[in-house]
Amino acid sequence: MKFDILTLFPEMFVGPFDASIIKRGRDKQLIDIALHNIRDYATDKHQVTDDTPYGGGAGMVMKVEPMAACIEAVKTLQPASRVVMTSPQGRRLTHAVASELAVLPGLIIICGRYEGIDERIRELYIEEDISLGDFVLSGGEIAAMTIVDAVTRLIPGVLGSEESALTDSFCDGLLEYPQYTRPTDFRGLKVPEILLSGNHALIRKWRRRESLRRTRALRPDLLAGFELNKEDRKLLAELEREDDTTFG
Ligand code: SAH
């Protein structure tokens, strides 16, 4: 998968893209990331990329010409890629959205700065706005890194089998169960016996129950939209009975 990132601050990406999973994806040539400096497409002497907003008010707006030239140059090289704008006004990035993006041939991700882009850029080129959440970042760079990371780990072959994305939170609609590693006793806090039992059927069931318990406690909204199987319904009924004995 090809990621093209359009930014005024390409230097921000050094580091996050050169370590761990993203580095491995690049080394295995499962992903390819290209950074494009929007400033390189400003043709005036001072390579100006921002200007004051029409109508007045605070802040600056990214100029339309350098951004348009940059998008057009990249789009010519990657005609099949989807053009995505990072924006607090966009569709919230979730596991479902990342999975949808992970099957595309490529993404052209635009990082806004200042007050954002000239609206005509959106009209002409943007296929989708994506948001990290209901807060405002200073720029789209960290959002672009987040999109690349969340999408990359879903591309087959990027994660090793030992770190499969399949059991991660949200993947099957539930939060992941609690995890433990050595030692079995840390300051009197013990690892649940069942995880040491070697009984895989019981371990699977325990994990399912704990997934349901967590999701029910922390994200009841996820559980509401989740299709429960027979075992889940039984486990949830048990959890409810536990509540009754604890609180009742
Ligand atoms: N004036 C804009 C915010 C601009 S913030 C507004 O009120 O909607 C500057 C840039 O940071 C944006 O163009 C966008 O690229 C990025 N950004 C800010 N918050 C973001 C968020 N929650 N998710 C993704 N990108 C965001």
Coordinates of C-alpha atoms and ligand atoms in Angstrom, one line a residue:
M1 CA 0.0 0.0 0.0
K2 CA 1.3 3.4 -0.9
F3 CA 1.0 6.4 1.5
D4 CA 1.7 9.9 0.2
I5 CA 1.7 12.5 2.9
L6 CA 1.4 16.2 2.0
T7 CA 2.8 18.4 4.8
L8 CA 4.6 21.6 5.6
F9 CA 6.6 19.7 8.3
P10 CA 8.0 16.5 6.7
E11 CA 10.7 16.5 9.5
M12 CA 8.0 15.6 12.0
F13 CA 7.7 12.1 10.5
V14 CA 11.3 11.1 11.1
G15 CA 11.3 8.8 14.1
P16 CA 7.7 7.5 14.1
F17 CA 8.1 6.1 10.6
D18 CA 11.6 4.6 11.2
A19 CA 10.9 2.2 14.1
S20 CA 9.0 -0.9 15.0
I21 CA 5.9 -2.1 13.0
I22 CA 5.9 0.7 10.4
K23 CA 9.6 0.2 9.7
R24 CA 9.1 -3.5 9.3
G25 CA 6.2 -2.9 6.9
R26 CA 8.5 -0.6 4.9
D27 CA 11.4 -3.1 5.0
K28 CA 9.2 -5.9 3.8
Q29 CA 7.9 -3.6 1.1
L30 CA 4.3 -4.1 2.2
I31 CA 3.9 -0.4 2.5
D32 CA 5.7 2.5 0.9
I33 CA 5.6 6.0 2.4
A34 CA 6.5 9.2 0.5
L35 CA 6.6 12.7 2.1
H36 CA 5.8 15.7 0.0
N37 CA 6.6 19.2 1.2
I38 CA 3.8 21.5 0.1
R39 CA 6.2 24.4 0.3
D40 CA 8.2 23.0 -2.6
Y41 CA 5.1 23.7 -4.8
A42 CA 4.9 27.4 -3.9
T43 CA 6.3 29.2 -6.9
D44 CA 6.7 32.8 -5.5
K45 CA 10.1 34.0 -4.3
H46 CA 9.4 33.5 -0.6
Q47 CA 7.5 30.3 -1.1
V48 CA 4.5 31.5 0.8
T49 CA 2.0 28.8 1.8
D50 CA -0.5 30.7 3.9
D51 CA -2.5 33.9 3.8
T52 CA -5.1 35.9 5.8
P53 CA -8.7 34.7 5.6
Y54 CA -11.2 36.6 3.4
G55 CA -13.8 38.1 5.7
G56 CA -11.2 38.7 8.4
G57 CA -10.7 37.1 11.7
A58 CA -7.9 35.3 13.5
G59 CA -5.4 33.0 12.0
M60 CA -4.1 32.1 8.6
V61 CA -5.4 29.8 5.8
M62 CA -3.3 27.5 3.7
K63 CA -3.0 28.9 0.2
V64 CA -4.8 27.2 -2.6
E65 CA -2.2 27.2 -5.4
P66 CA 0.7 25.4 -3.8
M67 CA -1.7 22.8 -2.3
A68 CA -3.4 22.2 -5.6
A69 CA -0.1 21.8 -7.4
C70 CA 1.2 19.4 -4.8
I71 CA -2.0 17.3 -4.9
E72 CA -2.1 17.2 -8.7
A73 CA 1.6 16.1 -8.9
V74 CA 1.0 13.3 -6.4
K75 CA -2.3 12.2 -7.9
T76 CA -0.6 11.9 -11.4
L77 CA 1.8 9.5 -9.9
Q78 CA -0.8 7.6 -7.8
P79 CA -4.1 7.9 -9.7
A80 CA -5.8 5.0 -7.8
S81 CA -5.1 6.5 -4.3
R82 CA -7.9 8.0 -2.2
V83 CA -7.4 11.7 -1.3
V84 CA -8.0 12.1 2.4
M85 CA -8.0 15.3 4.5
T86 CA -7.1 15.2 8.2
S87 CA -9.7 17.3 9.9
P88 CA -11.6 17.6 13.2
Q89 CA -14.8 17.9 11.1
G90 CA -14.2 14.5 9.5
R91 CA -15.4 10.9 10.0
R92 CA -14.0 9.6 13.2
L93 CA -11.1 7.1 12.8
T94 CA -12.2 3.7 14.1
H95 CA -11.2 0.1 13.6
A96 CA -13.9 -0.2 10.9
V97 CA -12.6 2.9 9.1
A98 CA -9.0 1.7 9.3
S99 CA -10.1 -1.7 7.9
E100 CA -11.9 0.0 5.0
L101 CA -8.8 2.0 4.2
A102 CA -6.4 -1.0 4.5
V103 CA -7.8 -2.6 1.4
L104 CA -7.2 0.5 -0.8
P105 CA -4.2 0.6 -3.2
G106 CA -3.1 3.9 -1.6
L107 CA -3.9 7.0 0.4
I108 CA -2.9 10.6 -0.2
I109 CA -3.1 12.2 3.2
I110 CA -3.2 16.0 3.5
C111 CA -2.0 17.6 6.7
G112 CA -3.6 20.9 7.5
R113 CA -2.0 23.7 9.5
Y114 CA -3.1 27.1 10.8
E115 CA -6.9 27.4 10.4
G116 CA -6.9 24.7 7.7
I117 CA -7.3 24.6 4.0
D118 CA -9.0 26.9 1.5
E119 CA -12.4 25.3 1.0
R120 CA -11.9 25.1 -2.8
I121 CA -9.2 22.4 -2.2
R122 CA -11.9 20.3 -0.5
E123 CA -14.4 20.9 -3.4
L124 CA -11.8 20.0 -6.0
Y125 CA -9.8 17.1 -4.6
I126 CA -10.8 15.8 -1.1
E127 CA -12.7 12.5 -1.2
E128 CA -13.0 12.1 2.5
D129 CA -12.2 13.9 5.8
I130 CA -10.9 11.9 8.7
S131 CA -10.8 13.0 12.3
L132 CA -9.0 11.5 15.3
G133 CA -11.7 12.8 17.6
D134 CA -13.6 15.8 19.0
F135 CA -10.6 18.0 19.8
V136 CA -8.3 20.3 17.8
L137 CA -4.7 19.4 17.0
S138 CA -2.2 22.1 15.8
G139 CA -1.8 20.3 12.6
G140 CA -2.7 17.1 10.6
E141 CA 0.8 15.5 10.9
I142 CA 0.1 13.5 14.1
A143 CA -3.3 12.5 12.6
A144 CA -1.6 11.3 9.4
M145 CA 0.9 9.2 11.5
T146 CA -2.0 7.7 13.4
I147 CA -3.9 6.8 10.2
V148 CA -0.7 5.2 8.7
D149 CA -0.1 3.2 11.9
A150 CA -3.6 2.0 12.4
V151 CA -4.0 1.0 8.7
T152 CA -0.5 -0.5 8.4
R153 CA -1.0 -3.0 11.2
L154 CA -4.1 -4.4 9.4
I155 CA -2.2 -5.1 6.1
P156 CA -1.6 -8.9 5.9
G157 CA 2.0 -9.8 6.6
V158 CA 3.0 -6.7 8.5
L159 CA 2.4 -8.1 11.9
G160 CA 4.0 -11.4 12.8
S161 CA 1.8 -14.3 13.8
E162 CA 2.9 -13.7 17.4
E163 CA 1.3 -10.3 17.4
S164 CA -1.8 -11.0 15.3
A165 CA -4.2 -8.1 15.1
L166 CA -7.1 -10.5 15.3
T167 CA -7.4 -10.6 19.1
D168 CA -6.9 -6.8 19.5
S169 CA -9.7 -4.7 20.9
F170 CA -12.5 -3.8 18.4
C171 CA -11.4 -6.5 16.0
D172 CA -14.3 -8.7 16.8
G173 CA -16.4 -5.9 18.2
L174 CA -15.2 -6.3 21.9
L175 CA -12.4 -4.9 24.0
E176 CA -9.5 -7.3 24.5
Y177 CA -9.2 -9.4 27.7
P178 CA -6.6 -8.6 30.3
Q179 CA -3.0 -9.8 29.6
Y180 CA -0.3 -11.0 32.0
T181 CA 3.3 -12.2 31.7
R182 CA 5.9 -13.3 34.2
P183 CA 6.2 -13.3 37.2
T184 CA 3.1 -15.1 38.5
D185 CA 3.1 -13.0 41.7
F186 CA 4.0 -9.3 41.7
R187 CA 3.7 -7.7 45.1
G188 CA 0.9 -10.1 46.1
L189 CA -1.0 -9.6 42.9
K190 CA -1.4 -13.0 41.3
V191 CA -2.0 -14.0 37.7
P192 CA -5.4 -15.7 37.4
E193 CA -4.9 -19.5 38.0
I194 CA -6.7 -20.5 34.9
L195 CA -4.1 -18.8 32.6
L196 CA -1.4 -21.1 34.2
S197 CA -3.6 -24.3 33.8
G198 CA -2.6 -25.1 30.2
N199 CA -6.3 -25.9 29.6
H200 CA -6.9 -24.1 26.3
A201 CA -10.6 -24.5 26.3
L202 CA -11.0 -23.0 29.8
I203 CA -8.5 -20.2 28.9
R204 CA -10.4 -19.3 25.8
K205 CA -13.7 -19.2 27.8
W206 CA -12.1 -17.1 30.6
R207 CA -10.8 -14.6 28.0
R208 CA -14.2 -14.4 26.3
R209 CA -15.8 -13.7 29.6
E210 CA -13.3 -11.0 30.5
S211 CA -13.7 -9.4 27.1
L212 CA -17.4 -9.3 27.7
R213 CA -16.9 -8.0 31.3
R214 CA -14.6 -5.2 30.1
T215 CA -16.7 -4.2 27.2
R216 CA -19.8 -4.2 29.3
A217 CA -18.1 -2.0 32.0
L218 CA -16.1 0.4 29.8
R219 CA -17.9 0.5 26.5
P220 CA -21.5 -0.5 26.8
D221 CA -22.1 1.3 23.5
L222 CA -20.0 -1.4 21.7
L223 CA -21.9 -4.2 23.3
A224 CA -25.2 -2.7 22.3
G225 CA -24.3 -3.1 18.6
F226 CA -22.7 -6.5 19.1
E227 CA -24.2 -9.8 17.9
L228 CA -24.0 -12.2 20.9
N229 CA -23.7 -15.9 20.3
K230 CA -25.1 -18.5 22.7
E231 CA -22.0 -18.7 24.8
D232 CA -21.7 -14.9 25.1
R233 CA -25.3 -14.7 26.3
K234 CA -24.6 -17.3 28.9
L235 CA -21.4 -15.6 30.0
L236 CA -23.1 -12.2 30.2
A237 CA -25.9 -13.8 32.3
E238 CA -23.2 -15.1 34.7
L239 CA -21.6 -11.6 34.9
E240 CA -25.0 -10.1 35.7
R241 CA -25.5 -12.7 38.5
E242 CA -22.0 -11.8 39.8
D243 CA -23.1 -8.1 40.0
D244 CA -26.2 -9.1 41.9
T245 CA -24.2 -11.0 44.5
T246 CA -21.6 -8.2 44.7
F247 CA -24.0 -5.3 45.0
G248 CA -27.2 -6.9 46.1
Ligands
SAH1 N1 -10.0 25.7 12.0 C1 -10.2 24.3 11.9 C2 -9.1 23.6 12.7 C3 -7.7 23.7 12.2 S1 -6.5 22.9 13.1 C4 -11.6 24.0 12.5 O1 -12.0 24.6 13.4 O2 -12.2 23.0 12.0 C5 -5.3 22.7 11.9 C6 -5.2 21.3 11.2 O3 -4.9 20.3 12.1 C7 -6.4 20.9 10.5 O4 -6.5 21.4 9.2 C8 -6.3 19.4 10.4 O5 -5.4 19.0 9.3 C9 -5.5 19.1 11.7 N2 -6.4 18.6 12.8 C10 -6.9 19.3 13.8 N3 -7.7 18.6 14.6 C11 -7.7 17.4 14.1 C12 -8.4 16.2 14.4 N4 -9.2 16.1 15.5 N5 -8.3 15.1 13.6 C13 -7.6 15.2 12.5 N6 -6.9 16.3 12.1 C14 -7.0 17.4 12.9

